Coordinates of C-alpha atoms in Angstrom, one line a residue:
Chain A
M1 CA 124.2 88.3 148.7
S2 CA 124.2 90.3 151.8
A3 CA 127.6 91.9 152.8
V4 CA 126.8 91.5 156.5
R5 CA 127.0 88.2 158.3
F6 CA 126.3 88.1 162.3
D7 CA 128.0 84.9 163.6
G8 CA 129.0 84.1 167.2
T9 CA 131.9 82.0 166.2
A10 CA 133.5 85.0 164.1
L11 CA 132.8 87.4 166.8
G12 CA 134.4 85.1 169.5
V13 CA 137.6 84.7 167.3
F14 CA 137.7 88.4 166.8
A15 CA 137.1 89.1 170.5
F16 CA 139.9 86.6 171.4
F17 CA 142.7 88.4 169.1
F18 CA 141.3 91.7 170.4
L19 CA 141.9 90.9 174.1
L20 CA 145.2 89.6 173.0
V21 CA 146.7 92.8 171.8
T22 CA 145.0 94.5 174.4
V23 CA 146.9 92.7 177.1
L24 CA 150.2 93.0 175.1
G25 CA 149.6 96.8 174.6
F26 CA 149.8 97.2 178.3
F27 CA 152.5 94.6 178.9
A28 CA 154.5 96.6 176.4
A29 CA 155.2 99.3 178.9
R30 CA 157.9 96.7 180.3
W31 CA 159.2 95.7 177.1
R32 CA 162.7 96.9 176.6
R33 CA 162.1 98.9 179.8
G34 CA 162.8 102.5 179.5
D35 CA 162.0 105.8 181.8
L36 CA 158.7 106.4 180.0
S37 CA 158.7 109.9 181.7
Q38 CA 161.1 110.9 179.0
L39 CA 159.7 112.0 175.5
H40 CA 161.9 109.9 173.5
E41 CA 161.3 107.0 175.7
W42 CA 157.5 107.3 175.4
G43 CA 157.5 108.5 171.9
L44 CA 160.3 106.7 170.3
G45 CA 160.8 103.7 172.3
G46 CA 164.1 105.1 173.3
R47 CA 165.5 104.6 169.6
R48 CA 166.5 101.0 170.4
F49 CA 164.5 99.2 167.9
G50 CA 166.6 96.8 165.6
A51 CA 166.0 95.8 162.0
F52 CA 163.5 93.2 162.9
V53 CA 161.3 95.2 165.3
T54 CA 161.5 98.1 162.9
W55 CA 160.3 96.0 159.8
F56 CA 157.2 95.0 161.7
L57 CA 156.6 98.4 163.2
L58 CA 156.9 100.2 159.9
G59 CA 155.0 97.6 158.0
G60 CA 152.3 97.7 160.5
D61 CA 152.3 101.5 160.4
L62 CA 152.2 102.3 156.9
Y63 CA 149.9 99.6 155.6
T64 CA 147.1 100.7 157.4
A65 CA 143.5 99.2 157.7
Y66 CA 142.4 102.1 155.8
T67 CA 144.7 101.0 152.9
L68 CA 143.5 97.4 153.0
I69 CA 140.2 98.6 152.5
A70 CA 140.6 101.5 150.3
V71 CA 142.9 100.3 147.8
P72 CA 140.8 97.1 146.8
A73 CA 137.8 99.4 147.0
L74 CA 139.2 101.7 144.5
V75 CA 140.4 98.8 142.1
Y76 CA 136.9 97.4 142.6
A77 CA 135.3 100.6 141.2
V78 CA 138.0 101.8 138.7
G79 CA 140.2 99.1 138.0
A80 CA 144.0 99.3 137.0
Y81 CA 144.0 102.9 138.0
G82 CA 143.5 101.7 141.7
F83 CA 147.0 100.0 141.3
F84 CA 149.1 103.2 141.3
A85 CA 149.4 102.3 145.1
M86 CA 151.9 99.4 143.5
P87 CA 154.4 101.8 141.9
Y88 CA 154.1 104.0 145.0
T89 CA 155.1 101.6 147.6
V90 CA 157.9 100.3 145.3
L91 CA 159.4 103.8 144.8
V92 CA 159.1 104.9 148.3
Y93 CA 161.9 102.7 149.5
P94 CA 164.8 103.9 147.4
I95 CA 163.6 107.4 148.5
V96 CA 163.9 106.3 152.5
F97 CA 167.3 104.5 151.9
L98 CA 168.8 108.0 150.5
T99 CA 167.2 110.4 152.8
M100 CA 166.2 108.9 156.1
P101 CA 169.6 107.7 157.4
R102 CA 170.7 111.2 157.2
L103 CA 167.6 112.4 159.1
W104 CA 168.1 109.8 161.8
N105 CA 171.8 110.7 162.2
A106 CA 171.1 114.7 162.4
C107 CA 168.4 113.9 164.9
R108 CA 170.3 111.4 167.1
K109 CA 173.2 113.6 167.4
H110 CA 171.0 116.6 168.8
G111 CA 168.4 114.6 170.5
W112 CA 165.8 115.6 168.1
I113 CA 162.3 113.7 167.9
T114 CA 160.4 115.2 165.0
S115 CA 161.2 116.6 161.7
A116 CA 159.9 119.9 162.8
D117 CA 162.9 119.7 165.4
F118 CA 165.3 119.1 162.4
V119 CA 163.9 121.9 160.6
E120 CA 164.4 124.5 163.7
G121 CA 167.9 123.2 164.2
R122 CA 169.0 123.5 160.7
Y123 CA 167.4 126.7 159.8
G124 CA 167.2 128.3 163.1
S125 CA 163.7 129.3 162.3
R126 CA 160.7 128.7 164.8
G127 CA 158.3 129.8 162.2
L128 CA 159.5 127.3 159.3
A129 CA 159.5 124.5 162.2
L130 CA 156.0 125.3 163.2
A131 CA 154.7 125.5 159.6
V132 CA 156.2 121.9 159.4
A133 CA 154.7 120.6 162.8
V134 CA 151.3 122.4 161.9
T135 CA 151.1 120.6 158.5
G136 CA 152.0 117.2 160.0
V137 CA 149.3 117.5 162.8
L138 CA 146.6 118.8 160.1
A139 CA 147.5 115.8 158.0
T140 CA 147.6 113.0 160.6
M141 CA 144.2 113.9 162.3
P142 CA 141.8 112.9 159.1
Y143 CA 144.3 109.9 158.6
I144 CA 143.5 108.8 162.3
A145 CA 139.9 109.3 161.6
L146 CA 140.1 106.9 158.6
Q147 CA 141.6 104.4 160.7
L148 CA 138.3 104.3 162.7
V149 CA 136.4 104.2 159.5
G150 CA 138.2 100.9 158.7
L151 CA 137.1 99.7 162.0
E152 CA 133.7 100.8 161.5
K153 CA 133.5 98.6 158.1
V154 CA 134.6 95.5 159.9
F155 CA 132.2 96.0 162.8
E156 CA 129.4 96.4 160.2
A157 CA 130.6 93.3 158.3
M158 CA 130.2 91.3 161.3
G159 CA 126.9 92.3 161.7
L160 CA 127.2 93.9 165.1
G161 CA 124.3 96.4 164.2
A162 CA 122.2 93.2 164.6
L163 CA 123.0 93.0 168.4
G164 CA 121.0 96.2 168.7
I165 CA 124.2 98.0 170.1
G166 CA 124.8 99.8 166.9
K167 CA 128.3 100.2 165.4
E168 CA 129.2 103.1 167.8
T169 CA 129.7 101.2 170.7
P170 CA 132.5 98.9 169.6
L171 CA 134.0 101.7 167.8
I172 CA 134.2 103.5 171.2
I173 CA 135.3 100.6 173.1
A174 CA 138.0 99.8 170.6
F175 CA 139.3 103.1 170.9
V176 CA 139.0 103.8 174.3
I177 CA 141.4 100.6 174.8
L178 CA 143.9 101.7 172.2
A179 CA 143.9 105.4 173.9
L180 CA 144.7 103.8 177.2
Y181 CA 147.6 101.5 176.3
T182 CA 149.0 104.0 174.1
Y183 CA 149.0 106.5 177.1
S184 CA 150.6 104.2 179.5
S185 CA 153.2 102.4 177.0
G186 CA 153.8 104.9 174.2
L187 CA 155.4 103.7 171.0
R188 CA 156.4 100.3 172.7
A189 CA 152.4 99.4 172.5
P190 CA 152.2 99.5 168.5
A191 CA 155.5 97.8 168.2
L192 CA 154.7 94.8 170.0
I193 CA 151.1 94.8 168.9
A194 CA 152.5 95.1 165.1
F195 CA 154.1 91.5 165.3
V196 CA 150.7 89.9 165.9
K197 CA 148.8 92.4 163.4
D198 CA 151.5 91.8 160.4
A199 CA 151.4 88.1 161.0
M200 CA 147.8 87.7 161.0
L201 CA 147.6 90.0 158.0
Y202 CA 150.0 87.8 156.2
I203 CA 147.9 84.7 156.9
T204 CA 144.8 86.7 155.9
V205 CA 146.1 87.7 152.4
I206 CA 147.9 84.5 151.5
A207 CA 144.8 82.4 152.3
A208 CA 142.6 85.0 150.5
V209 CA 144.9 85.1 147.4
V210 CA 145.0 81.3 147.1
I211 CA 141.6 80.1 148.2
I212 CA 139.4 82.7 146.6
P213 CA 140.6 82.3 143.0
I214 CA 140.6 78.6 143.1
K215 CA 136.8 78.9 143.7
L216 CA 136.6 81.3 141.0
G217 CA 138.3 79.4 138.5
G218 CA 141.9 80.9 138.5
Y219 CA 143.3 84.3 138.0
G220 CA 142.6 84.4 134.3
A221 CA 139.1 84.0 135.2
V222 CA 139.2 86.7 137.7
F223 CA 140.6 89.1 135.5
D224 CA 138.5 88.3 132.5
A225 CA 135.4 88.5 134.7
A226 CA 136.6 91.9 136.1
E227 CA 137.0 93.3 132.7
K228 CA 133.4 92.3 131.7
A229 CA 132.1 93.8 134.7
F230 CA 133.9 97.4 134.0
A231 CA 132.7 96.9 130.2
T232 CA 129.3 96.6 131.4
K233 CA 129.7 99.9 133.6
G234 CA 130.4 101.7 130.2
G235 CA 134.4 100.9 129.6
D236 CA 135.8 104.0 130.8
T237 CA 138.0 102.1 133.1
G238 CA 139.3 98.4 133.0
V239 CA 142.2 96.1 134.0
L240 CA 144.6 97.9 131.9
L241 CA 144.9 101.9 131.9
K242 CA 143.4 104.1 129.5
P243 CA 145.9 106.2 127.7
D244 CA 144.3 109.3 129.4
Q245 CA 145.2 107.6 132.8
Y246 CA 149.0 107.3 132.1
W247 CA 150.0 110.8 133.7
S248 CA 147.5 110.6 136.5
F249 CA 148.7 107.2 137.5
A250 CA 152.4 107.8 137.3
T251 CA 152.2 111.3 138.9
L252 CA 150.1 109.9 141.9
A253 CA 152.4 107.1 142.5
L254 CA 155.4 109.4 142.4
G255 CA 154.0 112.2 144.4
S256 CA 152.5 109.6 147.2
A257 CA 155.9 108.1 147.3
F258 CA 157.4 111.7 148.1
A259 CA 154.9 112.2 150.7
L260 CA 154.9 109.1 152.7
F261 CA 157.9 109.7 154.9
L262 CA 157.1 113.3 155.6
Y263 CA 154.0 111.9 157.6
P264 CA 154.6 112.2 161.4
H265 CA 153.6 108.7 161.8
A266 CA 156.6 107.6 159.3
T267 CA 159.1 109.6 160.6
T268 CA 158.4 108.8 164.3
A269 CA 158.7 104.8 163.4
T270 CA 161.9 105.5 161.3
L271 CA 163.5 107.7 164.1
S272 CA 162.8 104.9 166.7
A273 CA 165.2 102.4 164.7
D274 CA 168.6 101.9 166.7
G275 CA 170.7 103.0 163.6
P276 CA 170.9 104.2 160.1
Q277 CA 171.8 100.7 158.8
T278 CA 168.7 99.5 160.5
I279 CA 166.9 101.9 158.3
R280 CA 168.8 100.8 155.1
R281 CA 168.2 97.2 155.6
N282 CA 164.5 98.1 156.1
A283 CA 164.2 99.8 152.9
V284 CA 165.6 96.5 151.4
W285 CA 163.1 94.4 153.1
L286 CA 160.2 96.5 153.5
P287 CA 158.9 95.8 149.8
A288 CA 157.8 92.5 151.1
Y289 CA 154.9 94.4 152.4
S290 CA 154.3 96.2 149.0
V291 CA 153.8 92.4 147.5
M292 CA 151.2 92.0 150.0
L293 CA 149.6 95.4 149.2
G294 CA 149.2 94.4 145.3
L295 CA 147.7 90.9 146.3
V296 CA 145.4 92.6 148.7
A297 CA 144.3 95.3 145.7
L298 CA 143.5 92.1 143.5
L299 CA 140.7 91.5 146.0
G300 CA 138.9 94.1 144.3
Y301 CA 138.9 92.2 141.1
M302 CA 137.9 88.9 143.0
A303 CA 135.2 90.6 144.6
L304 CA 133.9 91.6 140.9
A305 CA 134.6 88.1 139.9
A306 CA 132.5 86.6 142.7
H307 CA 129.6 88.9 142.0
I308 CA 130.0 90.8 145.2
E309 CA 127.5 93.8 144.9
V310 CA 127.8 96.8 147.1
T311 CA 127.2 100.4 146.8
D312 CA 130.1 101.4 149.2
G313 CA 133.2 100.1 147.8
S314 CA 134.8 100.0 151.1
M315 CA 132.6 97.1 152.0
A316 CA 133.7 94.9 148.9
V317 CA 136.5 93.3 151.0
P318 CA 134.7 92.7 154.0
A319 CA 131.8 91.3 152.0
L320 CA 134.0 89.4 149.9
I321 CA 135.5 87.7 153.2
N322 CA 132.2 87.1 154.5
A323 CA 131.2 85.2 151.2
S324 CA 134.4 83.1 150.9
F325 CA 135.3 82.1 154.3
P326 CA 133.8 80.0 157.4
P327 CA 132.9 82.1 160.1
W328 CA 135.9 81.2 162.4
F329 CA 138.6 82.4 159.6
A330 CA 136.3 85.5 158.7
G331 CA 136.6 86.5 162.4
F332 CA 140.4 86.1 161.9
C333 CA 140.6 88.1 158.9
F334 CA 138.4 91.1 160.4
A335 CA 140.6 91.0 163.7
A336 CA 143.6 91.5 161.4
I337 CA 142.0 94.6 159.5
A338 CA 141.0 95.9 162.9
L339 CA 144.4 95.5 164.3
G340 CA 145.4 97.0 161.0
A341 CA 143.7 100.1 162.3
L342 CA 144.8 100.1 165.7
V343 CA 148.6 100.1 165.1
P344 CA 148.7 102.9 162.9
A345 CA 146.3 104.9 164.6
A346 CA 148.5 104.7 167.9
I347 CA 151.7 105.8 165.9
M348 CA 149.9 108.4 164.2
S349 CA 148.7 109.9 167.7
I350 CA 152.3 109.6 169.1
G351 CA 153.7 111.3 166.1
A352 CA 151.1 114.1 166.1
A353 CA 151.6 114.3 170.0
N354 CA 155.5 114.6 169.6
L355 CA 154.9 117.5 167.2
F356 CA 152.6 119.1 169.0
T357 CA 154.6 119.0 172.4
R358 CA 158.0 120.1 170.7
N359 CA 157.3 122.2 168.0
I360 CA 154.0 124.1 169.3
W361 CA 153.8 123.7 172.8
R362 CA 157.5 124.2 174.0
A363 CA 158.2 126.6 171.0
Y364 CA 155.2 129.0 171.8
V365 CA 153.6 128.3 175.3
N366 CA 156.2 127.3 177.7
G367 CA 159.7 127.1 176.7
H368 CA 160.8 125.7 180.3
L369 CA 159.4 122.3 180.4
T370 CA 161.0 119.7 182.4
D371 CA 161.5 116.4 180.5
A372 CA 158.8 114.6 182.8
Q373 CA 156.3 117.7 182.1
E374 CA 157.1 117.2 178.4
S375 CA 156.3 113.6 178.2
R376 CA 153.1 113.8 180.1
I377 CA 151.8 116.7 177.9
A378 CA 152.6 114.2 174.9
K379 CA 150.7 111.7 176.5
N380 CA 147.6 113.9 177.1
I381 CA 147.8 115.2 173.6
S382 CA 147.9 111.8 172.1
L383 CA 144.7 111.1 174.0
L384 CA 143.2 114.4 172.7
V385 CA 144.1 113.6 169.1
K386 CA 142.4 110.0 169.4
F387 CA 139.2 111.4 170.9
G388 CA 139.1 114.0 168.3
A389 CA 139.3 111.6 165.5
L390 CA 136.5 109.3 167.2
L391 CA 134.2 112.5 167.6
A392 CA 134.9 113.4 164.1
V393 CA 133.9 109.7 162.7
L394 CA 130.8 109.4 164.9
Y395 CA 129.5 113.1 164.2
L396 CA 130.8 114.0 161.0
P397 CA 130.2 112.5 157.4
T398 CA 132.7 110.1 156.5
K399 CA 133.3 111.9 153.4
F400 CA 134.6 114.6 155.4
A401 CA 137.5 112.6 156.5
I402 CA 138.2 111.2 153.2
D403 CA 138.4 114.6 151.7
L404 CA 140.5 116.0 154.2
Q405 CA 142.8 113.0 153.9
L406 CA 143.1 113.8 150.4
L407 CA 144.2 117.1 151.1
G408 CA 146.4 115.9 153.8
G409 CA 148.6 114.1 151.3
I410 CA 148.9 117.2 149.0
W411 CA 149.6 119.2 152.3
M412 CA 152.4 116.7 153.5
L413 CA 154.3 117.2 150.2
Q414 CA 154.5 120.8 150.8
I415 CA 157.1 120.1 153.8
F416 CA 159.5 118.5 151.3
P417 CA 161.8 121.5 150.3
A418 CA 162.3 122.4 153.9
V419 CA 162.9 118.6 155.5
I420 CA 164.3 116.6 152.4
C421 CA 166.3 119.3 150.6
G422 CA 167.4 120.5 153.9
L423 CA 169.2 117.3 154.7
Y424 CA 171.5 118.0 151.9
T425 CA 171.8 121.7 151.6
R426 CA 171.1 124.7 153.5
W427 CA 171.2 127.0 150.5
L428 CA 167.4 127.9 150.4
R429 CA 166.4 130.5 153.2
A430 CA 163.9 129.9 155.8
S431 CA 161.7 132.9 154.8
A432 CA 162.0 131.8 151.1
L433 CA 160.9 128.1 152.2
L434 CA 158.1 129.3 154.3
A435 CA 156.7 131.6 151.5
G436 CA 157.1 128.4 149.2
W437 CA 155.3 126.3 151.7
L438 CA 152.4 129.0 152.1
A439 CA 152.0 129.0 148.2
G440 CA 152.1 125.3 147.8
M441 CA 149.4 124.9 150.6
V442 CA 147.2 127.5 148.9
L443 CA 147.5 126.4 145.4
G444 CA 147.1 122.7 146.5
S445 CA 144.2 123.3 148.4
A446 CA 142.6 125.6 146.1
L447 CA 143.2 123.3 143.2
A448 CA 141.6 120.1 144.9
W449 CA 138.6 122.3 145.8
Q450 CA 138.1 123.3 142.5
Q451 CA 138.2 119.8 141.2
G452 CA 135.6 119.0 143.7
L453 CA 138.1 117.3 146.2
K454 CA 139.9 115.3 143.6
P455 CA 143.6 114.5 143.6
V456 CA 144.1 115.2 140.0
Y457 CA 144.2 118.5 137.9
T458 CA 144.0 117.9 134.0
F459 CA 145.9 120.2 131.6
V460 CA 144.6 120.3 128.2
F461 CA 147.1 121.1 125.3
G462 CA 144.9 120.9 122.2
D463 CA 143.5 117.4 121.9
A464 CA 145.8 116.3 124.4
H465 CA 144.7 115.7 128.4
Y466 CA 147.5 115.2 131.0
G467 CA 146.0 114.6 134.6
I468 CA 148.7 115.3 137.0
Y469 CA 148.5 115.1 140.8
I470 CA 147.7 118.2 142.5
G471 CA 150.4 117.6 145.3
L472 CA 153.2 117.7 142.8
I473 CA 151.7 120.7 141.1
A474 CA 151.7 122.5 144.3
L475 CA 155.0 121.0 144.9
A476 CA 156.5 122.6 141.7
L477 CA 155.3 125.9 142.7
N478 CA 156.6 125.6 146.4
F479 CA 160.1 124.9 144.7
A480 CA 159.9 127.9 142.4
V481 CA 158.9 130.2 145.0
S482 CA 161.4 128.9 147.5
I483 CA 164.2 129.1 144.8
L484 CA 163.2 132.6 143.6
M485 CA 162.7 134.0 146.9
T486 CA 166.2 132.9 148.2
P487 CA 168.2 135.5 146.6
V488 CA 165.9 138.1 147.7
A489 CA 165.6 137.0 151.4
A490 CA 169.4 136.9 151.4
R491 CA 169.5 140.3 150.4
L492 CA 166.6 141.7 152.6
K493 CA 168.5 139.9 155.8
R494 CA 172.3 139.8 155.8
E495 CA 172.8 137.9 158.9
R496 CA 172.4 134.2 158.4
C497 CA 170.2 132.0 161.2
P498 CA 172.4 130.0 163.1
D499 CA 172.7 126.4 161.5
R500 CA 173.2 123.8 164.4
T501 CA 174.4 121.0 162.4
Q502 CA 177.5 120.2 160.7
A503 CA 178.1 118.3 157.5
I504 CA 179.3 115.2 159.8
D505 CA 176.3 115.1 161.7
Y506 CA 174.5 113.6 158.6
Q507 CA 177.1 110.8 158.3
D508 CA 176.9 107.5 160.1
A509 CA 178.7 107.7 163.4
L510 CA 182.2 105.5 163.2
P511 CA 181.7 102.5 165.4
D512 CA 183.1 102.7 168.7
Chain B
M15 CA 180.9 99.1 139.5
P16 CA 182.5 102.0 141.0
R17 CA 181.1 102.7 144.3
K18 CA 180.2 106.4 143.6
L19 CA 177.8 105.2 140.9
T20 CA 176.2 102.7 142.6
P21 CA 173.3 105.1 144.2
W22 CA 172.1 105.9 140.6
L23 CA 171.0 102.4 140.2
L24 CA 168.1 103.5 142.3
L25 CA 166.9 105.6 139.4
I26 CA 166.0 102.7 137.4
P27 CA 162.9 101.6 139.1
F28 CA 161.6 105.0 138.8
V29 CA 162.0 104.6 135.0
A30 CA 160.5 101.1 134.9
L31 CA 157.4 101.7 136.8
L32 CA 156.5 105.6 135.8
W33 CA 156.9 105.0 132.3
V34 CA 153.6 103.5 132.1
P35 CA 153.2 102.8 128.2
L36 CA 156.3 100.4 128.6
Y37 CA 154.1 97.7 130.5
N38 CA 150.2 98.9 130.2
R39 CA 149.5 95.6 128.0
M40 CA 147.6 92.5 128.3
Q41 CA 150.1 89.9 126.6
P42 CA 152.2 88.3 127.7
T43 CA 150.2 86.9 130.7
V44 CA 152.0 84.8 133.5
A45 CA 149.6 82.5 135.1
G46 CA 146.6 84.3 134.3
F47 CA 148.0 87.7 135.3
P48 CA 148.0 90.5 132.6
F49 CA 151.6 91.7 131.9
F50 CA 150.6 95.2 133.7
Y51 CA 150.5 93.4 136.9
V52 CA 153.3 90.8 136.2
W53 CA 155.4 93.6 135.5
Q54 CA 154.4 95.6 138.9
F55 CA 154.9 92.6 141.0
V56 CA 158.6 91.8 139.3
W57 CA 159.6 95.2 140.0
V58 CA 158.9 95.1 143.8
V59 CA 161.3 92.5 143.8
L60 CA 164.0 94.2 141.2
A61 CA 163.9 97.5 143.3
A62 CA 164.6 95.4 146.5
V63 CA 167.6 94.0 144.9
L64 CA 168.9 97.0 143.5
T65 CA 168.4 98.9 146.9
W66 CA 170.3 95.8 148.2
I67 CA 173.3 96.0 146.1
V68 CA 173.5 99.9 146.6
H69 CA 173.4 99.0 150.4
R70 CA 176.3 96.5 150.4
G71 CA 178.2 99.2 148.2
W72 CA 177.8 101.4 151.2
R73 CA 179.0 99.2 153.6
A74 CA 182.3 98.4 151.7

């Protein structure tokens, strides 16, 4: 069975939805109108999104096209191990519930729009803020590139190659459109598009998890068939974890949960909420998306049960869609996945642009920007970031973006002590945190490199093997260095850098 | 439950999901799903409920 199917109806449905969101994207500039020459209006939607909009925005932001393709691809390839995404996306919300309202409160009080702004204000250290900003930008670039890879898979499955235009042309068109409406509407564009995207995605997923198993003889049969498929592959993996996978499964879930809201796109969408209660309410209701992600992951097993054979695992879901649905609905599903790429890509480019403008450009190049100049620079940077990602996807091997994204997760975790601990205490000194960050970055990258760009390092004690997520190993060193260096830093440098926040800044404001 | 204690409820999902041997088993199956998957789906809901309980305590 071929993974690729060209069909006019599918393409027509796809094109319709793509046009619809393009119109929405440009119209968004007028939605909840604000002065888009202010960075907090362009880059944070004016901090006015209520619980409902934020739910769609964050859902559309965190559950990306790459996730929708990569998670089932991993499950298709290695079984239960790929399900670490499930505990990951459950455990992230208690963390968000506890930490993000504090960040929102402090940032609102001081007009900050990035986590690096917060770090600079809290520790009075431009160096530490730069480290936070650079980490965010570095980790986001490959993530945007992977959204493009998601788009590419969709175009491939729709057989656009057969039209003789190659898969580059539609990719370029999609990205130019995305770049233009992000430029003109800022965060309002992905917020509005997220409604359409998430609704379509829920329809796609519900249809898939109801209809496909019926064709395959029920879920019992799906799991049985998947288990057999893994057994014929050698039985190193299966629909249950092997004991030597326990530690890597748990640490990957935990480490990823810690890292997620440190990413600029997550911070940006969180800070655009209209208040701390909106964030807490979302921590209660966002797990609905985790149910969906779990169901999407099951598509990997369904692909095995349906005897879908693809060499590239990321084609498993597109091929399954082609094999299971009539062309019009396949077009609908592909549009849903493609929009799943555009929403996060827009927010990621905005998040990176906010960081670059505020914490690199304004801090080091020109400190006397007017609000309008600041907003204009951010818009241009968002374009630059996206075209960089586009060039990377067109001219570099996909593996490069995947490897960098893996490193990005490890890197992102290294700002945890500065940002998250900083929300509670200023005991750690800026220079000690900087040293810890550097140690964590170096160790994390080196270990990942030494493992052949794999996320897990295996400790061997006698006969026992413990695979631990490298991000957490590096974070442990980061913490150790930060804690041990703090008394040293305090002795070397007596005066304390000014802390511009007070304890009350982190509390919810009293209602007027 | 005293208000000060409710945030600690949020630790429960961490134990439930990170202690993998607890749920890495086939039986009992529910609607064809091995227990490994049932447990994870159930905990999505339970974690949300716990967060909601803590949230209510916050407002009170």
